[in-house]
Tab-separated table of C-alpha atoms in Angstrom:
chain	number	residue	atom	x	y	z
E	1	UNK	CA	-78.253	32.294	-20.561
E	2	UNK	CA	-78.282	35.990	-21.113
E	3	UNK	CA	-76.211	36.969	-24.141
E	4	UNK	CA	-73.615	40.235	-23.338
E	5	UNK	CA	-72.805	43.159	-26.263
E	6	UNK	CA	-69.138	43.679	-27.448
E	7	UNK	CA	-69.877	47.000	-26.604
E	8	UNK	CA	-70.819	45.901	-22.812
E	9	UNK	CA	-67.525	43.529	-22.681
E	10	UNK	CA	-65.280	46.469	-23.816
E	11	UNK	CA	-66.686	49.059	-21.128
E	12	UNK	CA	-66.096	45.984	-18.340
E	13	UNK	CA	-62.433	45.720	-19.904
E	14	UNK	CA	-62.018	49.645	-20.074
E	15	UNK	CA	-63.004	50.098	-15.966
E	16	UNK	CA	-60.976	47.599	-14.891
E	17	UNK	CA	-57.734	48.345	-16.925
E	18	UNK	CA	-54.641	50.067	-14.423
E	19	UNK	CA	-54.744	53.401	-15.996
E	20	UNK	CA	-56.442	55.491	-13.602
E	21	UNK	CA	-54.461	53.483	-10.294
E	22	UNK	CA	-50.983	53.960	-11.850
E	23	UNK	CA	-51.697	57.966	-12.608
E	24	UNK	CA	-51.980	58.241	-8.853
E	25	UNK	CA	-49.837	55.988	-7.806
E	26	UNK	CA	-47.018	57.289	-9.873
E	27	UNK	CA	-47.819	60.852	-9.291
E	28	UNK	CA	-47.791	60.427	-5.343
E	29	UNK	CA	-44.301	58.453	-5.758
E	30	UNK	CA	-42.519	61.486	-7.249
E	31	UNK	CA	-43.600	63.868	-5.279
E	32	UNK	CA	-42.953	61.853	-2.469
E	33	UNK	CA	-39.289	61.631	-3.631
E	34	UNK	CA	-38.828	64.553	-4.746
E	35	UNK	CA	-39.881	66.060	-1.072
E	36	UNK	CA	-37.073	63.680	0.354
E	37	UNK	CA	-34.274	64.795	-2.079
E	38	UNK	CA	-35.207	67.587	-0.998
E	39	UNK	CA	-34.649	66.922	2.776
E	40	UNK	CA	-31.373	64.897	1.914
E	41	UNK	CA	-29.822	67.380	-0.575
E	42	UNK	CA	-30.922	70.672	0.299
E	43	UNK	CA	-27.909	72.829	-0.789
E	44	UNK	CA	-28.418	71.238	-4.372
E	45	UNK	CA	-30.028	72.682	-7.609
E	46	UNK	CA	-33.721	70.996	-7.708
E	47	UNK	CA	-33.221	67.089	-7.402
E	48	UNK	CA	-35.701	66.157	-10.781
E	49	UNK	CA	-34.013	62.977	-10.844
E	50	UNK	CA	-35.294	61.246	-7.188
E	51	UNK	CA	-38.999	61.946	-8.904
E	52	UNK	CA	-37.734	61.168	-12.702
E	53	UNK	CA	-36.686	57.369	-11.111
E	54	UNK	CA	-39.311	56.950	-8.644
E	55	UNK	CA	-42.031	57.803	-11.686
E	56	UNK	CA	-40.465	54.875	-13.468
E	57	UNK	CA	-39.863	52.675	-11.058
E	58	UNK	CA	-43.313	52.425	-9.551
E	59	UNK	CA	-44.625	50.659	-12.413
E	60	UNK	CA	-48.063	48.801	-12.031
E	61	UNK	CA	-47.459	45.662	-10.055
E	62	UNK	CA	-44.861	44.973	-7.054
E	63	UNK	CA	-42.948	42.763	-9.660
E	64	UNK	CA	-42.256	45.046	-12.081
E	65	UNK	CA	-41.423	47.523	-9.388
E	66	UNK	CA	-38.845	45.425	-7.900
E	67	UNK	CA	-37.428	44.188	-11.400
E	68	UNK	CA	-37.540	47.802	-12.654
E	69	UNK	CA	-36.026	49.593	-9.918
E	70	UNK	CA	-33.155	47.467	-9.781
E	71	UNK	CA	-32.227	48.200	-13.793
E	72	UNK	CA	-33.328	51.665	-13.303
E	73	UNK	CA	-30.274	52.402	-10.798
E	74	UNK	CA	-27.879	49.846	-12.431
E	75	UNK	CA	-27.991	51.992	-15.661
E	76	UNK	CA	-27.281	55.226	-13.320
E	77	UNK	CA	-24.519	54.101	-11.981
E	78	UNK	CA	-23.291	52.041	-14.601
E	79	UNK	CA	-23.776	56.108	-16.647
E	80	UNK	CA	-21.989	57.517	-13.891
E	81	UNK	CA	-18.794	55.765	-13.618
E	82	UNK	CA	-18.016	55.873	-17.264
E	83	UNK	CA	-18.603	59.882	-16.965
E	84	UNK	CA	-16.397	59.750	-14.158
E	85	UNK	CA	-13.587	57.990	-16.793
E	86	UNK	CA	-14.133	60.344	-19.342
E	87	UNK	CA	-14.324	63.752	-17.503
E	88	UNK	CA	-11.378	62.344	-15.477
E	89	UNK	CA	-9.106	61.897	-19.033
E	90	UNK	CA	-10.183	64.113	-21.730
E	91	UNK	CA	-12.866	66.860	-20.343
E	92	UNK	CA	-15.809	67.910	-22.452
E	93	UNK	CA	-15.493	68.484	-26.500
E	94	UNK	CA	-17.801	67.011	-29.127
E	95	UNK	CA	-15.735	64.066	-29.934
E	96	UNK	CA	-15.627	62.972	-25.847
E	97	UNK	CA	-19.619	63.362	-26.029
E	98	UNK	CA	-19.677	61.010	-29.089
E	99	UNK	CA	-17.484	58.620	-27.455
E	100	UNK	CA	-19.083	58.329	-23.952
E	101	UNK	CA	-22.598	58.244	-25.556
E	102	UNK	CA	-21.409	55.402	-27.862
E	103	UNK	CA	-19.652	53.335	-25.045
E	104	UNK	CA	-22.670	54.024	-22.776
E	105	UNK	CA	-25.335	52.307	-25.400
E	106	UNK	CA	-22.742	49.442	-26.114
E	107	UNK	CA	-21.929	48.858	-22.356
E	108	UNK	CA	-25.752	49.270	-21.417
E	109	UNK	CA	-26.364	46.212	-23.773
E	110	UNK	CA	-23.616	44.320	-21.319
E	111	UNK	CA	-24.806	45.092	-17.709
E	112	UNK	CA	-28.399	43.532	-18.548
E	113	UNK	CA	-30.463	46.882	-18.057
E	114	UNK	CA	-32.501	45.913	-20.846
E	115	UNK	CA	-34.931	48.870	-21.674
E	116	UNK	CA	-32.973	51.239	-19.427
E	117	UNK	CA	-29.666	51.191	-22.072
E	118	UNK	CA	-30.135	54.895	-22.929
E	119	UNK	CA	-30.458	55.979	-19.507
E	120	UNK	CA	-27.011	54.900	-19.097
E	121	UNK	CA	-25.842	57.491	-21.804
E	122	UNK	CA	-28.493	60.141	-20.480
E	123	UNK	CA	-26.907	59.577	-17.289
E	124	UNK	CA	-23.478	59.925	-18.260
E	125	UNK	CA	-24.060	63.192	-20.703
E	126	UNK	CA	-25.777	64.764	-17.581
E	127	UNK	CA	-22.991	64.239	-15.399
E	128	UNK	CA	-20.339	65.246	-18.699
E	129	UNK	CA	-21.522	68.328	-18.369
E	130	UNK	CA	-20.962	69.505	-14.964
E	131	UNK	CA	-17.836	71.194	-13.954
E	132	UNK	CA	-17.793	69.089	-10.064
E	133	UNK	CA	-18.261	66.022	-11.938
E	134	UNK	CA	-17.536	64.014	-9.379
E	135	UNK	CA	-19.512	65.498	-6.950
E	136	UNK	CA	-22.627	65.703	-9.309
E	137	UNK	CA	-21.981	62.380	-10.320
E	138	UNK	CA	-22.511	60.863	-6.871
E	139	UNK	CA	-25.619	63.438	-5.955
E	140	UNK	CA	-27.083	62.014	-9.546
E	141	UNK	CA	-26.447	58.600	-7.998
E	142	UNK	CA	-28.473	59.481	-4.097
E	143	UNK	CA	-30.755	60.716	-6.004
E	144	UNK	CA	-31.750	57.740	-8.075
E	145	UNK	CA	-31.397	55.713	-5.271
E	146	UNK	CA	-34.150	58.275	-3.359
E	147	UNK	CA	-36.618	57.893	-6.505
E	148	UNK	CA	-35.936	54.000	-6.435
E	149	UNK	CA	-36.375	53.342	-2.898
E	150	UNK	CA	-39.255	55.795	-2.227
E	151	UNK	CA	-40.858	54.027	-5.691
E	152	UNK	CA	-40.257	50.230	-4.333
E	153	UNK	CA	-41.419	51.119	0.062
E	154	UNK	CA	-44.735	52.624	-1.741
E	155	UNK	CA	-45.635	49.492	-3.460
E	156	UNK	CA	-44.296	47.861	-0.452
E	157	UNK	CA	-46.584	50.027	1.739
E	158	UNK	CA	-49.806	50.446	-0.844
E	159	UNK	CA	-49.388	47.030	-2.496
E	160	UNK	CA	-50.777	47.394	-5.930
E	161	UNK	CA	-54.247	45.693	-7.035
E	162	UNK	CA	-54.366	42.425	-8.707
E	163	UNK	CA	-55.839	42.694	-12.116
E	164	UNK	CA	-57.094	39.367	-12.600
E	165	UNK	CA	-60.353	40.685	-12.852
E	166	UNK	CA	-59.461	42.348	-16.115
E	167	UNK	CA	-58.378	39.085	-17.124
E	168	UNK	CA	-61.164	37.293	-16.355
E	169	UNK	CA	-63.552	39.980	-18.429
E	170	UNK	CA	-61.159	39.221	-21.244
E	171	UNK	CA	-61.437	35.645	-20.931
E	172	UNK	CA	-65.102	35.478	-20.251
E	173	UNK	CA	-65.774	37.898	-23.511
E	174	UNK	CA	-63.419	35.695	-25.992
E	175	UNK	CA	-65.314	32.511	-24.947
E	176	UNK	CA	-68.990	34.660	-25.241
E	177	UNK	CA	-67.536	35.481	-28.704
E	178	UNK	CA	-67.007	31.720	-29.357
E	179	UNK	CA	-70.506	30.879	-27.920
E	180	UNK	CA	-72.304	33.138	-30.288
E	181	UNK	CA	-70.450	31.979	-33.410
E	182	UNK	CA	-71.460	28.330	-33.058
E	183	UNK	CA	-75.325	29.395	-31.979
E	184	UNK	CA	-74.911	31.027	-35.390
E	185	UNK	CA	-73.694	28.493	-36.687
E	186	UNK	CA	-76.238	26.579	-35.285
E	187	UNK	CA	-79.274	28.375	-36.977
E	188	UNK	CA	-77.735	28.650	-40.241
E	189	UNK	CA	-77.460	25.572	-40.343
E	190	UNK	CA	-81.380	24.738	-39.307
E	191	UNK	CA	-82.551	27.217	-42.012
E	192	UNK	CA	-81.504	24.747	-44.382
E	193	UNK	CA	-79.476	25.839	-47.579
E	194	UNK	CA	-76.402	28.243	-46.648
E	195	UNK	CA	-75.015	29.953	-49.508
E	196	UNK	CA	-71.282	29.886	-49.721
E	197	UNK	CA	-70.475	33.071	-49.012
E	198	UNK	CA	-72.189	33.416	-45.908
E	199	UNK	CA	-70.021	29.685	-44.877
E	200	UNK	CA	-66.712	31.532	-45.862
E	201	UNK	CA	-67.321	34.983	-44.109
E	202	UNK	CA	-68.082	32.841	-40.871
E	203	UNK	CA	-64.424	31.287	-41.594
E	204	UNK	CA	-62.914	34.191	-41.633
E	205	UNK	CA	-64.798	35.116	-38.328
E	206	UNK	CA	-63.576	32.009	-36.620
E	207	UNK	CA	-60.043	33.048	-37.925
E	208	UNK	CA	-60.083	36.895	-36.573
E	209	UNK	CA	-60.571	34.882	-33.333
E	210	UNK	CA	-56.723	34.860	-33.453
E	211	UNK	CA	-56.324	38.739	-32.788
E	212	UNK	CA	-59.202	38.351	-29.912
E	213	UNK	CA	-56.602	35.416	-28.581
E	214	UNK	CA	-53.526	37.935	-28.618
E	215	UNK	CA	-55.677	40.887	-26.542
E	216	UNK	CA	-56.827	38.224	-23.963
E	217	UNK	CA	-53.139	36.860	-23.898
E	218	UNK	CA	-52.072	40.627	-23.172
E	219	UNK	CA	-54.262	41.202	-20.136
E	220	UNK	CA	-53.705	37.834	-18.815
E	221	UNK	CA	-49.680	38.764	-18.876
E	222	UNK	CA	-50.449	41.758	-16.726
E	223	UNK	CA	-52.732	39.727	-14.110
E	224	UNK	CA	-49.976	36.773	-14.048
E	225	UNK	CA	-47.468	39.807	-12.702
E	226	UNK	CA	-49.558	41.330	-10.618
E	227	UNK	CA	-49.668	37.734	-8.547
E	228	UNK	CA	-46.459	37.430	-8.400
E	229	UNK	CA	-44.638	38.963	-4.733
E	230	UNK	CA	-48.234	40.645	-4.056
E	231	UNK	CA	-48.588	40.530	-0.445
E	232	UNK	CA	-52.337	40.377	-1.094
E	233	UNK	CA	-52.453	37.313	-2.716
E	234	UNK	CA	-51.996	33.765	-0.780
E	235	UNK	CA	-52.180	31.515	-3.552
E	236	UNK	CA	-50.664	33.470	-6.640
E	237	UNK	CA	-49.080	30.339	-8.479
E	238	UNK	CA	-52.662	28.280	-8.620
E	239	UNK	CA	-54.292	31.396	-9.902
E	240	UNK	CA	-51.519	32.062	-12.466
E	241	UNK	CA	-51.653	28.574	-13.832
E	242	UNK	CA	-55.523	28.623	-13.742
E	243	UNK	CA	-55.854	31.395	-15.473
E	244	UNK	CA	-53.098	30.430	-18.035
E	245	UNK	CA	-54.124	26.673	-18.788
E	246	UNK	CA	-57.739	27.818	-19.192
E	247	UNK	CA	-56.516	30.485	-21.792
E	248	UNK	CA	-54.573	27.371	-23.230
E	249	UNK	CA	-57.822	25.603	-23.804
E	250	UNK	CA	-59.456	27.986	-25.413
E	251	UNK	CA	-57.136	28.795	-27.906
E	252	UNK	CA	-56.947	24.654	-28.954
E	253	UNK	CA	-61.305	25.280	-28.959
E	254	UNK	CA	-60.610	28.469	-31.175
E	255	UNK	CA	-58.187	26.587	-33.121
E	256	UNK	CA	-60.661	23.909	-33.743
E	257	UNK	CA	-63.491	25.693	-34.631
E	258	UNK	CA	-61.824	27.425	-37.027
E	259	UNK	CA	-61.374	24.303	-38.829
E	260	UNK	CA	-64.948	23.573	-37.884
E	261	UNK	CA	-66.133	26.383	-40.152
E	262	UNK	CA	-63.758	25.024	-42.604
E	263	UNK	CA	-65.443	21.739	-42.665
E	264	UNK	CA	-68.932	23.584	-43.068
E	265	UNK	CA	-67.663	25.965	-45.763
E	266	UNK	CA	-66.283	22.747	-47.990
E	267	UNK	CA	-69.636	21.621	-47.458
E	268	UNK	CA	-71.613	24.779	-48.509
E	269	UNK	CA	-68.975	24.930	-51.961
E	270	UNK	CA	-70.137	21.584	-52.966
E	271	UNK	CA	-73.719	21.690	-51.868
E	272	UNK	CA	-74.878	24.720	-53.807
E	273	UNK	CA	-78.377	23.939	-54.540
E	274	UNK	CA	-79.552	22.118	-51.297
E	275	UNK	CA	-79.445	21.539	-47.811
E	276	UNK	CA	-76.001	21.099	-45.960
E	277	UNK	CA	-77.571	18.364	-44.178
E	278	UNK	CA	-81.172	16.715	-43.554
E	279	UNK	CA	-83.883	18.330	-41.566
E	280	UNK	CA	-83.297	16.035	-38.411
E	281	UNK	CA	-79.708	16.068	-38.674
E	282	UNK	CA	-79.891	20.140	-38.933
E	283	UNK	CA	-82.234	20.152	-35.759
E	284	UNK	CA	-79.698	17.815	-33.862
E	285	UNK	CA	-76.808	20.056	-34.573
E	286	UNK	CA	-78.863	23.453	-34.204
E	287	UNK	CA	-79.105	22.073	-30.357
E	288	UNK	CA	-75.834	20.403	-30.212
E	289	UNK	CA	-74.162	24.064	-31.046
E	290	UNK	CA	-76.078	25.702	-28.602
E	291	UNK	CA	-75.117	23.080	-25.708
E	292	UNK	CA	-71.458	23.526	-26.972
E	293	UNK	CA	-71.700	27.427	-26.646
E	294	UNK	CA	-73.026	26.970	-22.806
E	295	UNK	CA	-70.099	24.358	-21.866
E	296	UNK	CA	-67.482	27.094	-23.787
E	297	UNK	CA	-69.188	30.150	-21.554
E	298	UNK	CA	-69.420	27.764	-18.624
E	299	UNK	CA	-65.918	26.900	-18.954
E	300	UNK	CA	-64.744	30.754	-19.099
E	301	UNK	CA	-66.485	31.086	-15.332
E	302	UNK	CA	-65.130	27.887	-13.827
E	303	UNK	CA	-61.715	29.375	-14.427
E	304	UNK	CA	-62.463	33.110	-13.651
E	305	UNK	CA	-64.668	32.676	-10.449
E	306	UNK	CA	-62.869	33.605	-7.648
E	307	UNK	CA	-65.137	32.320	-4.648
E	308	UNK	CA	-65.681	28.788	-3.893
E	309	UNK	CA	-69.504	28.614	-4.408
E	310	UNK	CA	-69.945	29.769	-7.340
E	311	UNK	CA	-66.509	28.025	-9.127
E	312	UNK	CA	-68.698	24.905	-7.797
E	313	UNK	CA	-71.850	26.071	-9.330
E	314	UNK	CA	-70.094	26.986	-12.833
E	315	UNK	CA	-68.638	23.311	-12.758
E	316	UNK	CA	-72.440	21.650	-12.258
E	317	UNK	CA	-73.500	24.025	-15.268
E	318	UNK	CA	-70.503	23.184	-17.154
E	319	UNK	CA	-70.390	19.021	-16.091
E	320	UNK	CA	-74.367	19.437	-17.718
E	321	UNK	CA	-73.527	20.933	-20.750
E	322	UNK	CA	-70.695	18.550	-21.317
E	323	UNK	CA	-73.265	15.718	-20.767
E	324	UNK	CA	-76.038	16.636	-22.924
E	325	UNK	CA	-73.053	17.685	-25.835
E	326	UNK	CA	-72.034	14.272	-25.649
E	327	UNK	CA	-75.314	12.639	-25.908
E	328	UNK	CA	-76.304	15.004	-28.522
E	329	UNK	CA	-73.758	14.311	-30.162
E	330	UNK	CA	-73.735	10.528	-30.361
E	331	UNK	CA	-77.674	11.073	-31.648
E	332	UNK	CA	-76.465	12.955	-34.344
E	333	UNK	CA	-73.686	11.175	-35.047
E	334	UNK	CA	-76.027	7.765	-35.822
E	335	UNK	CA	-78.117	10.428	-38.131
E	336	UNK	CA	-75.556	11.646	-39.692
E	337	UNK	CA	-74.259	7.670	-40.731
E	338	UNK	CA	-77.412	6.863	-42.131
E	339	UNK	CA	-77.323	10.091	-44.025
E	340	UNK	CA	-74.280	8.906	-45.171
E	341	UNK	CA	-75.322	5.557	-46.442
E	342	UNK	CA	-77.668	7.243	-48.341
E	343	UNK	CA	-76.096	10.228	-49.813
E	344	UNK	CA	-72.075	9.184	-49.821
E	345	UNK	CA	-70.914	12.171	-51.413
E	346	UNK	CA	-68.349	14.109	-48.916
E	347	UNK	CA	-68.779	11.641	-46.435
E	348	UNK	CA	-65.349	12.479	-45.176
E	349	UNK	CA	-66.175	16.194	-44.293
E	350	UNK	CA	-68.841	14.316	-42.409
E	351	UNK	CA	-66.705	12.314	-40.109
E	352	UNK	CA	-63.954	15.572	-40.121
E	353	UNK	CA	-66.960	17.733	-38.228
E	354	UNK	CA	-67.684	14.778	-35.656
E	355	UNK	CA	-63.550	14.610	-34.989
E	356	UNK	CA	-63.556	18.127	-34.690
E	357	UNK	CA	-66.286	18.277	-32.316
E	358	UNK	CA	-65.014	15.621	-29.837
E	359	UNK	CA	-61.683	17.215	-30.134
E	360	UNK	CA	-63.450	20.916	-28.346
E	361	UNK	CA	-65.846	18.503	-25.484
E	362	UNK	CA	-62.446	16.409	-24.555
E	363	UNK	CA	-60.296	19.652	-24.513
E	364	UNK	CA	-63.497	21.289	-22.017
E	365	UNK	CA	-63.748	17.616	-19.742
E	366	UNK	CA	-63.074	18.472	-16.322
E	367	UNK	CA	-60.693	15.297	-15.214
E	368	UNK	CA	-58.343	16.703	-18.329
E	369	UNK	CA	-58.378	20.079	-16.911
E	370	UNK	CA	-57.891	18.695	-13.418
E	371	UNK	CA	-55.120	16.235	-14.944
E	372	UNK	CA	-53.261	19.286	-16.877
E	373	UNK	CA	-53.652	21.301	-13.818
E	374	UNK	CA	-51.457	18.968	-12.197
E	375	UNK	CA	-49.099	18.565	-14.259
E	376	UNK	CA	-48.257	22.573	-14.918
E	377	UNK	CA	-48.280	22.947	-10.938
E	378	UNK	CA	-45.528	20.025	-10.909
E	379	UNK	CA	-43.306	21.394	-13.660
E	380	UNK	CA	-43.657	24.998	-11.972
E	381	UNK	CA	-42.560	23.620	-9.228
E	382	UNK	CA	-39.323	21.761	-10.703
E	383	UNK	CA	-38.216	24.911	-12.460
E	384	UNK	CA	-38.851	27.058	-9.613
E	385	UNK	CA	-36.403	24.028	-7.384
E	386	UNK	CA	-33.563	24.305	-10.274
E	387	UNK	CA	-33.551	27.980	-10.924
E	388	UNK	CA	-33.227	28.810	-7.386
E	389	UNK	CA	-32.474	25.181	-5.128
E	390	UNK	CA	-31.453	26.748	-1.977
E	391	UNK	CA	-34.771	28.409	-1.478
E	392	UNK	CA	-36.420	25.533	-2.884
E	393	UNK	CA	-34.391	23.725	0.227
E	394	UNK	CA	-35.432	25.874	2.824
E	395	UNK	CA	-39.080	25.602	2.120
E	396	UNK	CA	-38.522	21.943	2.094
E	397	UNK	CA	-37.230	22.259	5.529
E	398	UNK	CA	-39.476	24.837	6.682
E	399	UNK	CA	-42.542	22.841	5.500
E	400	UNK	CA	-41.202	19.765	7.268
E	401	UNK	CA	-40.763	21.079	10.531
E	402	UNK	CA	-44.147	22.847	10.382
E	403	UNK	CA	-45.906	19.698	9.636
E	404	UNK	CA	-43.498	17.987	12.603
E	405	UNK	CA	-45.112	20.626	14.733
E	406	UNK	CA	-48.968	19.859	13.764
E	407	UNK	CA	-48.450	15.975	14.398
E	408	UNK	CA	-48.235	15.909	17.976
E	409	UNK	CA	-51.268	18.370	18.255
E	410	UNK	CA	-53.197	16.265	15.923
E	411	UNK	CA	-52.347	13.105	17.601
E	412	UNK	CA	-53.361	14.879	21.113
């Protein structure tokens, strides 16, 4: 199995990140806006706020745009009315503008606009300032309502990309990452003695695996939003939990192996002047590492394949490598025993590396995956019944009279 760079992972990660798609996107949505404040308001002073909203409310998936938009002109209206208040009873002096900014920032943290709170005081200290407040104030108000609604029918119209591609190079490079540390592990180990600073500085690799964990967490985040209300995707739930139970699992294989190295760097402390282990046993676990690091990589494109061929070919490659682990690892664990008989000193680090490897091939075994897979779909599905039961009803009865309907055809 060809091995692939850092270097090559990042550039795949780099193309495929939104930065290029929400320039454009973002830039067409103001002007767009902006030309149609235009239109609407033409007797007003340049309408900077229809493009100012629309540039933050088309955000990078339809989610966010939807979510966004709708605290976007909450906080402008929310700004407006308590402008309206203030220029209504006291006018504009420096103690009014300290008041209505403080009041906006404390009332913003009540109406649930979350990062828009000091838009709400922008908002109001923009309409303070006008002599027609109340005119101003309600032009301020069409105007955010332009950006936002120009900003939501373009992502309605041009529905953003899913990134789950992204997510995928992310999730293939962490488990490539993982691969190569135990086929380095691996021929370490078959060179014989390993001094023990080379066992600890392969600890601490296995522990920066931890900040590779929160990137791939990161870019997995944006792919699960981008699923969610895309018109492009059919199936967005099943993707989001594959993608996030398969992330799951290799965090509990990252997890382990860091206490894997531990195991080895215990050993390499008290075996200073030999061999961690006996030629044969070495050998055994040389090509027991290597079979782990295909089932890992093999693992990483099961979940990330996309077309139904190939998710079937990465499960045969990953159902083989789980195979020949196993019975590699039953071979070495009868070497390792006699070993043990032999030479009883740290027997228990021993039987702690055997644990730890049966604990990464059951976390990899397909019926668990399958199993787990189940179970996340089912508690979606109950949350998604209690937080909203009344369109968890009327899918119920929608999916019961479309199955009524197939019947008879079936039957016929």
């Amino acid at each position: 199995m060809p091995d692939v760079s850092a270097p090559v992972i990042k550039l795949v990660r780099r193309t495929t990140e939104p930065v290029a798609a929400q320039t454009l996107r973002s830039t067409a949505a103001a002007v767009i806006s902006f030309v149609v404040a235009l239109m609407v308001l033409p007797a007003q002073p340049a309408p900077l706020t229809a493009p100012l909203t629309a540039l933050l409310v088309v955000q990078v998936t339809l989610y966010a745009t939807l979510t966004t938009g709708i605290r976007r002109v909450n906080s402008v209206v929310v700004g407006v009315l308590i402008a309206i208040g203030f220029t209504a009873l006291v006018g504009l002096t420096w103690w009014s503008l300290g008041l209505t900014i403080f009041t906006s920032l404390i009332i913003g943290r009540f109406v649930r606009v979350d990062e828009f709170v000091p838009e709400v005081a922008i908002s109001a200290m923009l309409v303070l300032g006008v002599s027609q407040a109340t005119s101003a104030a309600w032009h301020r108000v069409l105007e955010t309502l332009i950006g936002a609604g120009v900003g939501l029918l373009f992502n309605l119209l041009f529905a953003p990309p899913v990134w789950t591609q992204s997510a995928g190079a992310s999730i293939d490079g962490l488990a490539r990452g993982m691969g190569r540390m135990f086929r380095t592990m691996g021929a370490e180990i078959s060179e014989g003695h390993i001094p023990f600073p080379h066992a600890a500085a392969r600890l601490h690799e296995a522990r920066r695996l931890d900040h590779d964990i929160v990137e791939v967490d990161a870019s997995l985040r944006q792919a699960e939003e981008s699923l969610r209300m895309n018109p492009r995707v059919r199936e967005g739930l099943l993707s989001r939990v594959v993608l996030r139970t398969g992330l799951d699992t290799l965090e509990i294989c990252a997890v382990v192996l860091r206490v894997l190295t531990r195991s080895l760097t215990d050993l390499a402390k008290f075996r200073t002047e030999e061999s961690l282990f006996p030629p044969d046993v070495s050998a055994g676990l040389k090509e027991l590492f290597e079979q782990m690091a295909d089932a890992i990589e093999s693992f990483a494109r099961l979940i990330t394949t996309q077309v139904a061929a190939n998710a079937e070919a990465a499960e045969e490659r990953l159902t083989a490598a789980l195979a020949a682990s196993r019975a590699t690892r039953d071979r070495v664990a009868d070497m390792l025993l006699e070993d043990v008989q032999e030479h009883p000193r740290q027997w228990q680090l021993h039987g702690a590396l055997l644990a730890e490897i049966d604990r990464i091939l059951d976390e990899l075994d397909l019926d668990k995956r399958s199993e787990r897979l189940m179970q996340e779909l089912d508690r979606r599905s109950a949350e998604l019944s209690e937080r909203y039961p009344r369109l968890a009803a009327l899918r119920r009865r929608l999916t019961g009279e479309a199955g009524a309907e197939r019947r008879p055809s079936v039957e016929a």
